[in-house]
mmCIF file of C-alpha atoms and ligand atoms in Angstrom:
data_model
loop_
_atom_site.group_PDB
_atom_site.id
_atom_site.type_symbol
_atom_site.label_atom_id
_atom_site.label_comp_id
_atom_site.label_asym_id
_atom_site.label_seq_id
_atom_site.Cartn_x
_atom_site.Cartn_y
_atom_site.Cartn_z
ATOM 1 C CA MET A 1 80.103 124.820 93.715
ATOM 2 C CA ILE A 2 82.867 126.641 95.337
ATOM 3 C CA LYS A 3 84.286 129.972 94.250
ATOM 4 C CA LEU A 4 86.825 132.098 95.850
ATOM 5 C CA GLU A 5 87.628 135.520 94.752
ATOM 6 C CA HIS A 6 90.760 137.605 95.479
ATOM 7 C CA LEU A 7 90.920 136.174 99.008
ATOM 8 C CA SER A 8 93.357 137.663 101.448
ATOM 9 C CA LYS A 9 94.023 136.882 105.146
ATOM 10 C CA SER A 10 96.497 138.206 107.525
ATOM 11 C CA PHE A 11 97.310 137.452 111.148
ATOM 12 C CA THR A 12 99.239 139.652 113.468
ATOM 13 C CA ASP A 13 101.598 137.867 115.699
ATOM 14 C CA GLY A 14 103.034 140.256 118.257
ATOM 15 C CA ALA A 15 104.674 142.951 116.231
ATOM 16 C CA SER A 16 104.813 141.173 112.845
ATOM 17 C CA GLU A 17 102.194 140.517 110.314
ATOM 18 C CA ILE A 18 101.530 137.020 108.704
ATOM 19 C CA HIS A 19 100.037 136.928 105.114
ATOM 20 C CA ALA A 20 98.389 133.508 105.343
ATOM 21 C CA LEU A 21 96.537 134.010 102.217
ATOM 22 C CA HIS A 22 97.082 136.493 99.341
ATOM 23 C CA ASP A 23 94.869 137.282 96.551
ATOM 24 C CA VAL A 24 93.732 133.551 96.049
ATOM 25 C CA SER A 25 91.140 133.142 93.404
ATOM 26 C CA LEU A 26 89.753 129.632 92.726
ATOM 27 C CA GLU A 27 86.625 127.656 91.159
ATOM 28 C CA ILE A 28 85.622 124.283 92.097
ATOM 29 C CA GLY A 29 82.925 122.761 89.865
ATOM 30 C CA PRO A 30 80.128 120.524 91.182
ATOM 31 C CA GLY A 31 81.292 116.949 91.865
ATOM 32 C CA GLN A 32 85.030 117.617 91.541
ATOM 33 C CA ILE A 33 87.573 116.482 94.184
ATOM 34 C CA PHE A 34 90.063 119.242 94.372
ATOM 35 C CA GLY A 35 93.372 118.674 96.347
ATOM 36 C CA VAL A 36 95.304 121.610 97.854
ATOM 37 C CA VAL A 37 98.830 120.895 98.645
ATOM 38 C CA GLY A 38 101.717 123.022 99.964
ATOM 39 C CA ALA A 39 104.347 123.216 102.797
ATOM 40 C CA SER A 40 103.516 123.531 106.520
ATOM 41 C CA GLY A 41 102.383 127.263 107.032
ATOM 42 C CA ALA A 42 101.491 127.858 103.334
ATOM 43 C CA GLY A 43 97.937 128.740 104.268
ATOM 44 C CA LYS A 44 95.935 125.534 103.396
ATOM 45 C CA SER A 45 93.944 125.327 106.706
ATOM 46 C CA THR A 46 93.199 129.026 106.542
ATOM 47 C CA LEU A 47 91.977 128.645 102.958
ATOM 48 C CA ILE A 48 89.709 125.918 103.818
ATOM 49 C CA ARG A 49 88.437 127.513 106.929
ATOM 50 C CA CYS A 50 87.434 130.590 104.908
ATOM 51 C CA VAL A 51 85.111 128.352 102.925
ATOM 52 C CA ASN A 52 82.817 127.505 105.835
ATOM 53 C CA ARG A 53 83.641 131.031 107.649
ATOM 54 C CA LEU A 54 85.481 129.429 110.581
ATOM 55 C CA GLU A 55 87.756 132.146 109.368
ATOM 56 C CA THR A 56 86.704 135.528 107.880
ATOM 57 C CA PRO A 57 88.866 136.780 105.008
ATOM 58 C CA ASP A 58 90.167 140.380 105.341
ATOM 59 C CA CYS A 59 89.011 140.842 101.829
ATOM 60 C CA GLY A 60 87.709 138.830 98.787
ATOM 61 C CA ARG A 61 84.468 136.861 98.576
ATOM 62 C CA VAL A 62 83.515 133.113 99.028
ATOM 63 C CA TRP A 63 80.497 131.431 97.417
ATOM 64 C CA VAL A 64 79.168 127.961 98.065
ATOM 65 C CA ASP A 65 76.523 126.685 95.744
ATOM 66 C CA ASP A 66 75.679 130.186 94.523
ATOM 67 C CA GLU A 67 75.197 131.640 97.876
ATOM 68 C CA GLU A 68 77.866 134.348 99.175
ATOM 69 C CA ILE A 69 79.102 132.885 102.254
ATOM 70 C CA THR A 70 81.192 136.009 103.083
ATOM 71 C CA ALA A 71 77.978 138.042 102.944
ATOM 72 C CA LEU A 72 76.196 136.149 105.685
ATOM 73 C CA GLU A 73 75.905 136.385 109.527
ATOM 74 C CA GLY A 74 74.072 134.983 112.325
ATOM 75 C CA LYS A 75 71.123 132.646 111.573
ATOM 76 C CA ASP A 76 71.794 132.872 107.748
ATOM 77 C CA LEU A 77 75.353 131.845 108.054
ATOM 78 C CA ARG A 78 74.505 128.865 110.347
ATOM 79 C CA ARG A 79 71.897 127.785 107.793
ATOM 80 C CA ALA A 80 74.451 128.119 104.864
ATOM 81 C CA ARG A 81 76.881 126.186 106.822
ATOM 82 C CA ARG A 82 74.691 123.015 106.801
ATOM 83 C CA LYS A 83 75.548 122.665 103.216
ATOM 84 C CA ILE A 84 79.124 122.396 104.115
ATOM 85 C CA GLY A 85 80.464 119.481 106.060
ATOM 86 C CA MET A 86 84.037 119.223 107.475
ATOM 87 C CA ILE A 87 86.306 116.455 108.687
ATOM 88 C CA PHE A 88 89.626 116.741 110.494
ATOM 89 C CA GLN A 89 93.018 115.163 111.174
ATOM 90 C CA GLN A 90 92.217 114.491 114.770
ATOM 91 C CA PHE A 91 88.455 113.422 114.072
ATOM 92 C CA ASN A 92 87.158 116.051 116.790
ATOM 93 C CA LEU A 93 84.589 113.437 118.135
ATOM 94 C CA LEU A 94 82.860 114.058 121.490
ATOM 95 C CA SER A 95 84.265 111.355 123.852
ATOM 96 C CA GLN A 96 81.419 111.207 126.073
ATOM 97 C CA ARG A 97 78.948 110.413 123.217
ATOM 98 C CA THR A 98 78.775 107.036 121.259
ATOM 99 C CA ALA A 99 79.129 106.981 117.464
ATOM 100 C CA SER A 100 75.472 107.267 116.890
ATOM 101 C CA GLU A 101 75.266 110.101 119.376
ATOM 102 C CA ASN A 102 78.049 111.888 117.565
ATOM 103 C CA ILE A 103 76.521 111.527 114.304
ATOM 104 C CA ALA A 104 73.019 112.782 115.658
ATOM 105 C CA TYR A 105 74.658 115.867 117.027
ATOM 106 C CA PRO A 106 74.407 118.216 113.948
ATOM 107 C CA LEU A 107 70.843 116.870 113.511
ATOM 108 C CA GLU A 108 69.966 117.985 117.059
ATOM 109 C CA LEU A 109 71.452 121.419 116.464
ATOM 110 C CA ALA A 110 69.401 121.653 113.207
ATOM 111 C CA GLY A 111 66.275 120.830 115.386
ATOM 112 C CA VAL A 112 65.321 117.585 113.582
ATOM 113 C CA GLN A 113 62.861 115.423 115.546
ATOM 114 C CA LYS A 114 63.911 112.273 117.481
ATOM 115 C CA THR A 115 62.437 109.525 115.182
ATOM 116 C CA GLU A 116 63.671 111.246 111.912
ATOM 117 C CA ARG A 117 67.047 111.712 113.624
ATOM 118 C CA GLU A 118 67.130 107.877 114.550
ATOM 119 C CA LYS A 119 66.328 106.916 111.081
ATOM 120 C CA ARG A 120 69.035 109.467 109.502
ATOM 121 C CA VAL A 121 71.600 108.099 111.953
ATOM 122 C CA ARG A 122 70.990 104.494 110.848
ATOM 123 C CA GLU A 123 71.317 105.593 107.323
ATOM 124 C CA LEU A 124 74.427 107.363 107.813
ATOM 125 C CA LEU A 125 75.889 104.353 109.728
ATOM 126 C CA SER A 126 75.276 102.231 106.808
ATOM 127 C CA LEU A 127 76.766 104.718 104.440
ATOM 128 C CA VAL A 128 80.039 104.510 106.242
ATOM 129 C CA GLY A 129 79.821 100.785 106.804
ATOM 130 C CA LEU A 130 79.776 101.205 110.689
ATOM 131 C CA GLU A 131 76.448 99.723 111.692
ATOM 132 C CA GLU A 132 77.991 97.403 114.316
ATOM 133 C CA LYS A 133 79.690 100.101 116.173
ATOM 134 C CA ALA A 134 76.502 102.333 116.720
ATOM 135 C CA ARG A 135 76.867 102.064 120.437
ATOM 136 C CA ALA A 136 80.584 102.372 120.618
ATOM 137 C CA TYR A 137 82.444 105.454 122.306
ATOM 138 C CA PRO A 138 85.338 106.919 120.425
ATOM 139 C CA ALA A 139 87.788 105.470 122.877
ATOM 140 C CA GLN A 140 86.467 102.028 121.680
ATOM 141 C CA LEU A 141 87.164 102.832 117.859
ATOM 142 C CA SER A 142 90.200 102.495 115.776
ATOM 143 C CA GLY A 143 91.463 105.700 113.838
ATOM 144 C CA GLY A 144 89.667 104.588 110.537
ATOM 145 C CA GLN A 145 86.414 103.919 112.454
ATOM 146 C CA LYS A 146 86.698 107.189 114.124
ATOM 147 C CA GLN A 147 87.113 108.932 110.662
ATOM 148 C CA ARG A 148 84.144 107.040 109.522
ATOM 149 C CA VAL A 149 82.045 108.583 112.221
ATOM 150 C CA GLY A 150 83.525 112.012 111.508
ATOM 151 C CA ILE A 151 82.418 111.479 107.905
ATOM 152 C CA ALA A 152 78.994 110.249 108.750
ATOM 153 C CA ARG A 153 78.591 113.399 111.327
ATOM 154 C CA ALA A 154 79.824 115.804 108.394
ATOM 155 C CA LEU A 155 77.283 114.345 106.066
ATOM 156 C CA ALA A 156 74.352 114.369 108.537
ATOM 157 C CA ASN A 157 72.465 117.560 107.018
ATOM 158 C CA ASN A 158 73.039 116.368 103.465
ATOM 159 C CA PRO A 159 75.799 118.914 102.681
ATOM 160 C CA LYS A 160 76.716 119.698 99.064
ATOM 161 C CA VAL A 161 80.326 120.101 99.919
ATOM 162 C CA LEU A 162 82.818 118.369 102.188
ATOM 163 C CA LEU A 163 85.732 119.929 103.340
ATOM 164 C CA SER A 164 88.759 117.749 104.726
ATOM 165 C CA ASP A 165 91.718 119.114 106.423
ATOM 166 C CA GLU A 166 94.422 116.349 106.394
ATOM 167 C CA ALA A 167 91.723 113.656 107.280
ATOM 168 C CA THR A 168 93.865 110.696 106.560
ATOM 169 C CA SER A 169 97.231 112.105 107.984
ATOM 170 C CA ALA A 170 96.865 110.244 111.321
ATOM 171 C CA LEU A 171 95.940 107.074 109.666
ATOM 172 C CA ASP A 172 98.135 104.036 108.527
ATOM 173 C CA PRO A 173 98.409 103.507 104.687
ATOM 174 C CA GLY A 174 95.951 100.699 104.557
ATOM 175 C CA THR A 175 93.293 102.662 106.585
ATOM 176 C CA THR A 176 94.146 105.775 104.515
ATOM 177 C CA GLU A 177 93.198 103.714 101.388
ATOM 178 C CA SER A 178 89.838 102.516 102.693
ATOM 179 C CA ILE A 179 88.993 106.089 103.921
ATOM 180 C CA LEU A 180 89.970 107.394 100.430
ATOM 181 C CA SER A 181 87.810 104.922 98.579
ATOM 182 C CA LEU A 182 84.909 105.912 100.933
ATOM 183 C CA LEU A 183 85.305 109.510 99.953
ATOM 184 C CA LYS A 184 85.500 108.619 96.222
ATOM 185 C CA ASP A 185 82.497 106.542 96.710
ATOM 186 C CA LEU A 186 80.310 109.154 98.397
ATOM 187 C CA ASN A 187 81.509 111.699 95.753
ATOM 188 C CA GLN A 188 80.106 109.289 92.971
ATOM 189 C CA ARG A 189 77.002 108.193 94.852
ATOM 190 C CA LEU A 190 75.901 111.668 96.240
ATOM 191 C CA GLY A 191 77.527 113.893 93.768
ATOM 192 C CA LEU A 192 79.534 115.480 96.738
ATOM 193 C CA THR A 193 82.066 118.049 95.960
ATOM 194 C CA ILE A 194 85.211 117.709 97.998
ATOM 195 C CA LEU A 195 87.885 120.112 98.758
ATOM 196 C CA LEU A 196 90.721 118.283 100.567
ATOM 197 C CA ILE A 197 94.077 119.528 102.057
ATOM 198 C CA THR A 198 96.892 116.966 102.172
ATOM 199 C CA HIS A 199 100.573 116.700 102.431
ATOM 200 C CA GLN A 200 100.577 113.287 100.681
ATOM 201 C CA MET A 201 100.944 113.439 97.054
ATOM 202 C CA GLU A 202 99.669 109.788 97.009
ATOM 203 C CA VAL A 203 96.126 111.108 98.088
ATOM 204 C CA VAL A 204 96.102 113.643 95.322
ATOM 205 C CA LYS A 205 97.084 110.939 92.692
ATOM 206 C CA ASN A 206 94.589 108.528 94.196
ATOM 207 C CA ILE A 207 91.353 110.533 94.181
ATOM 208 C CA CYS A 208 91.577 113.903 93.237
ATOM 209 C CA ASP A 209 90.719 115.148 89.749
ATOM 210 C CA HIS A 210 91.860 118.797 90.228
ATOM 211 C CA ALA A 211 94.736 120.243 92.432
ATOM 212 C CA GLY A 212 96.229 123.570 93.564
ATOM 213 C CA LEU A 213 99.674 124.315 95.044
ATOM 214 C CA LEU A 214 99.824 126.974 97.700
ATOM 215 C CA GLU A 215 103.026 128.532 98.566
ATOM 216 C CA ASP A 216 103.459 131.255 101.156
ATOM 217 C CA GLY A 217 99.690 132.135 100.890
ATOM 218 C CA ARG A 218 99.604 132.427 97.188
ATOM 219 C CA LEU A 219 98.045 129.741 94.807
ATOM 220 C CA VAL A 220 100.991 129.294 92.346
ATOM 221 C CA GLU A 221 99.387 126.395 90.324
ATOM 222 C CA SER A 222 95.936 124.870 89.871
ATOM 223 C CA GLY A 223 93.997 122.930 87.254
ATOM 224 C CA ALA A 224 92.783 119.480 86.075
ATOM 225 C CA ILE A 225 95.224 116.789 87.016
ATOM 226 C CA SER A 226 95.503 115.650 83.291
ATOM 227 C CA ASP A 227 96.491 119.026 82.266
ATOM 228 C CA LEU A 228 98.978 119.433 85.017
ATOM 229 C CA ILE A 229 100.473 115.940 83.945
ATOM 230 C CA ALA A 230 100.666 117.070 80.411
ATOM 231 C CA ASP A 231 102.665 120.390 81.293
ATOM 232 C CA PRO A 232 106.217 119.497 81.948
ATOM 233 C CA SER A 233 106.696 122.709 83.677
ATOM 234 C CA SER A 234 104.108 121.971 86.443
ATOM 235 C CA ARG A 235 105.643 121.646 89.960
ATOM 236 C CA LEU A 236 102.715 119.647 91.008
ATOM 237 C CA SER A 237 103.002 116.967 88.232
ATOM 238 C CA ARG A 238 106.847 116.900 88.984
ATOM 239 C CA ALA A 239 105.823 115.945 92.566
ATOM 240 C CA PHE A 240 103.610 113.134 91.105
ATOM 241 C CA PHE A 241 106.560 111.588 89.433
ATOM 242 C CA PRO A 242 109.720 111.804 91.648
ATOM 243 C CA PRO A 243 112.931 110.945 89.574
ATOM 244 C CA PRO A 244 113.209 107.123 89.594
ATOM 245 C CA ALA A 245 115.910 105.634 91.554
ATOM 246 C CA GLY A 246 118.936 104.085 89.801
ATOM 247 C CA LEU A 247 119.023 106.546 86.829
ATOM 248 C CA ARG A 248 122.510 107.890 86.569
ATOM 249 C CA ALA A 249 124.808 109.968 84.436
ATOM 250 C CA ASP A 250 126.628 108.536 81.591
ATOM 251 C CA ALA A 251 128.873 110.148 79.082
ATOM 252 C CA LEU A 252 127.570 108.012 76.193
ATOM 253 C CA ALA A 253 123.937 107.642 76.913
ATOM 254 C CA VAL A 254 120.958 109.946 77.784
ATOM 255 C CA GLN A 255 118.499 108.581 80.304
ATOM 256 C CA ALA A 256 115.064 109.788 80.297
ATOM 257 C CA VAL A 257 111.535 109.134 81.629
ATOM 258 C CA ILE A 258 108.740 109.426 79.080
ATOM 259 C CA THR A 259 105.262 109.930 80.421
ATOM 260 C CA PHE A 260 102.415 108.888 78.357
ATOM 261 C CA LEU A 261 98.655 109.978 78.898
ATOM 262 C CA GLY A 262 95.692 108.071 77.908
ATOM 263 C CA ASP A 263 95.699 106.904 74.386
ATOM 264 C CA ALA A 264 99.304 107.774 73.798
ATOM 265 C CA ALA A 265 100.151 104.862 75.965
ATOM 266 C CA GLU A 266 98.828 102.398 73.192
ATOM 267 C CA LYS A 267 100.902 103.722 70.301
ATOM 268 C CA PRO A 268 104.007 102.208 69.256
ATOM 269 C CA ILE A 269 105.900 105.229 69.300
ATOM 270 C CA LEU A 270 109.291 103.918 70.279
ATOM 271 C CA ALA A 271 109.494 101.666 67.161
ATOM 272 C CA GLY A 272 108.870 104.657 64.887
ATOM 273 C CA LEU A 273 111.510 106.473 66.780
ATOM 274 C CA VAL A 274 114.390 103.848 65.982
ATOM 275 C CA ARG A 275 113.327 103.715 62.359
ATOM 276 C CA GLN A 276 113.211 107.542 62.034
ATOM 277 C CA PHE A 277 116.318 108.559 64.043
ATOM 278 C CA ASP A 278 119.699 106.738 64.182
ATOM 279 C CA VAL A 279 119.521 105.913 67.954
ATOM 280 C CA ASP A 280 119.670 102.777 70.150
ATOM 281 C CA VAL A 281 116.773 102.643 72.586
ATOM 282 C CA ASN A 282 117.207 100.612 75.761
ATOM 283 C CA ILE A 283 114.030 100.310 77.997
ATOM 284 C CA LEU A 284 115.199 100.274 81.528
ATOM 285 C CA GLY A 285 111.766 100.056 83.336
ATOM 286 C CA GLY A 286 108.220 101.133 83.044
ATOM 287 C CA ASN A 287 104.838 101.203 84.820
ATOM 288 C CA ILE A 288 101.132 102.268 84.310
ATOM 289 C CA GLN A 289 99.226 104.056 87.108
ATOM 290 C CA GLN A 290 95.823 105.624 87.429
ATOM 291 C CA ILE A 291 96.229 109.312 88.312
ATOM 292 C CA GLY A 292 93.210 111.531 88.483
ATOM 293 C CA GLY A 293 91.102 108.726 87.082
ATOM 294 C CA LYS A 294 93.244 108.481 83.906
ATOM 295 C CA ARG A 295 95.736 105.804 82.816
ATOM 296 C CA VAL A 296 99.274 107.239 82.932
ATOM 297 C CA GLY A 297 102.135 105.232 81.489
ATOM 298 C CA GLN A 298 105.821 105.919 82.127
ATOM 299 C CA LEU A 299 108.922 104.472 80.536
ATOM 300 C CA GLN A 300 112.524 104.763 81.745
ATOM 301 C CA VAL A 301 114.631 104.668 78.599
ATOM 302 C CA GLU A 302 118.241 104.972 77.655
ATOM 303 C CA PHE A 303 119.179 106.577 74.203
ATOM 304 C CA LYS A 304 122.473 106.218 72.585
ATOM 305 C CA GLY A 305 123.583 107.602 69.095
ATOM 306 C CA GLY A 306 123.909 111.014 67.351
ATOM 307 C CA GLN A 307 120.522 111.788 66.897
ATOM 308 C CA THR A 308 119.343 111.728 70.538
ATOM 309 C CA GLN A 309 118.391 115.352 70.833
ATOM 310 C CA ALA A 310 116.404 115.063 67.583
ATOM 311 C CA ALA A 311 114.480 112.215 68.870
ATOM 312 C CA LEU A 312 113.878 113.688 72.202
ATOM 313 C CA ALA A 313 112.368 116.876 70.533
ATOM 314 C CA TYR A 314 110.288 114.583 68.353
ATOM 315 C CA LEU A 315 108.703 112.932 71.393
ATOM 316 C CA ARG A 316 108.052 116.286 72.894
ATOM 317 C CA ASP A 317 106.475 117.561 69.620
ATOM 318 C CA LEU A 318 104.179 114.468 69.971
ATOM 319 C CA GLY A 319 102.847 116.073 73.164
ATOM 320 C CA LEU A 320 104.765 113.554 75.567
ATOM 321 C CA ARG A 321 106.134 114.615 78.745
ATOM 322 C CA VAL A 322 110.038 113.857 78.605
ATOM 323 C CA GLU A 323 112.198 114.322 81.490
ATOM 324 C CA VAL A 324 116.009 113.877 80.779
ATOM 325 C CA TYR A 325 118.413 112.865 83.593
ATOM 326 C CA GLN A 326 121.884 113.437 82.571
HETATM 327 N N1 ATP B 401 94.762 132.211 114.325
HETATM 328 C C1 ATP B 401 95.950 132.525 113.851
HETATM 329 N N2 ATP B 401 96.730 133.488 114.543
HETATM 330 C C2 ATP B 401 98.012 133.784 114.070
HETATM 331 N N3 ATP B 401 98.570 133.101 113.035
HETATM 332 C C3 ATP B 401 97.929 132.301 112.442
HETATM 333 C C4 ATP B 401 96.724 131.790 112.798
HETATM 334 N N4 ATP B 401 96.167 130.816 111.909
HETATM 335 C C5 ATP B 401 97.201 130.683 111.176
HETATM 336 N N5 ATP B 401 98.141 131.504 111.231
HETATM 337 C C6 ATP B 401 99.446 131.482 110.597
HETATM 338 O O1 ATP B 401 99.092 131.612 109.237
HETATM 339 C C7 ATP B 401 99.858 130.873 108.499
HETATM 340 C C8 ATP B 401 99.235 129.865 107.661
HETATM 341 O O2 ATP B 401 98.683 128.915 108.634
HETATM 342 P P1 ATP B 401 97.865 127.651 108.137
HETATM 343 O O3 ATP B 401 97.265 126.964 109.357
HETATM 344 O O4 ATP B 401 96.777 127.901 107.154
HETATM 345 O O5 ATP B 401 98.998 126.754 107.269
HETATM 346 P P2 ATP B 401 98.742 125.228 106.833
HETATM 347 O O6 ATP B 401 99.397 125.395 105.276
HETATM 348 O O7 ATP B 401 97.357 124.622 107.191
HETATM 349 O O8 ATP B 401 100.124 124.578 107.662
HETATM 350 P P3 ATP B 401 100.211 123.045 108.173
HETATM 351 O O9 ATP B 401 100.576 122.123 106.981
HETATM 352 O O10 ATP B 401 101.135 123.032 109.141
HETATM 353 O O11 ATP B 401 98.820 122.538 108.679
HETATM 354 C C9 ATP B 401 100.987 130.148 109.480
HETATM 355 O O12 ATP B 401 102.174 131.336 109.381
HETATM 356 C C10 ATP B 401 100.373 130.305 110.646
HETATM 357 O O13 ATP B 401 101.332 130.550 111.706
HETATM 358 MG MG1 MG B 402 96.818 122.957 108.363
#
């Protein structure tokens, strides 16, 4: 649904040149929710703005729904942009217009007739659960309600793709949660493909099925969340699982976090381990969370005994993610 091929973009800032994007290639399939994370200045906004051509790359190509966005200008570009909605951290609503009038705005630009427009606005208000606020002005709405208006406006022309640049960063945790579940719901009900930028790992864990890490304009990691979790060298997945508090070095014991994906969570692996290797296993803690729609279990354990290293190697051979804290 979205394809970026060898995208580069530089800005000149006085005498110096800033490489905001450097040879970024990426494919996002229909119906995916793809999260882009990275430090401030990594090039996230530039990347997303290249997708709807708010920014034009220096080189490389962008396709959305089989149409090459980078080859279009003028009227053709405006038409293609209707397939791409966008939401923002600061909502970007028109303060002189009511919620309904904000949502109607892109329909007016697209030349939709008044009765059809009013019908569509009613549908959109109900889609985002904001029927009661139709006549309210932005100043009379909460942050979460403003973002719902932003989402309805972004969806007015039935886009196939929604771009989100830190859409939940200005919201409190509860409101963030409700906006994320609305996005997930829209993704499932409308088959909407979502490309979102966030600095909150919780957002990626909560709704994304794919993710990528941008660093100094380069895409240094990307893939399905389940593949990233299974790969112990993945920096993104290390960020999903910050080291648990309370694990500490001990001369006699090795403390480790074992991560189980999907079915592996059901198997009695530790019992087999104790039988097969001469080790003592103490369970210090554990949890099961949903990440990228998958069940992921984690156990914090302490191993004591001569064959600890062999036992850890055995767990890794089973395909489990094992992180040792010594
Ligand atoms: N219009 C511009 N003119 C000059 N430099 C720019 C412009 N837009 C972006 N940059 C620079 O390009 C780099 C990438 O910026 P970008 O806004 O894409 O980062 P970001 O990852 O979105 O950061 P943040 O998390 O702070 O929003 C930064 O060094 C930024 O200063
Ligand atoms: Mg940004």
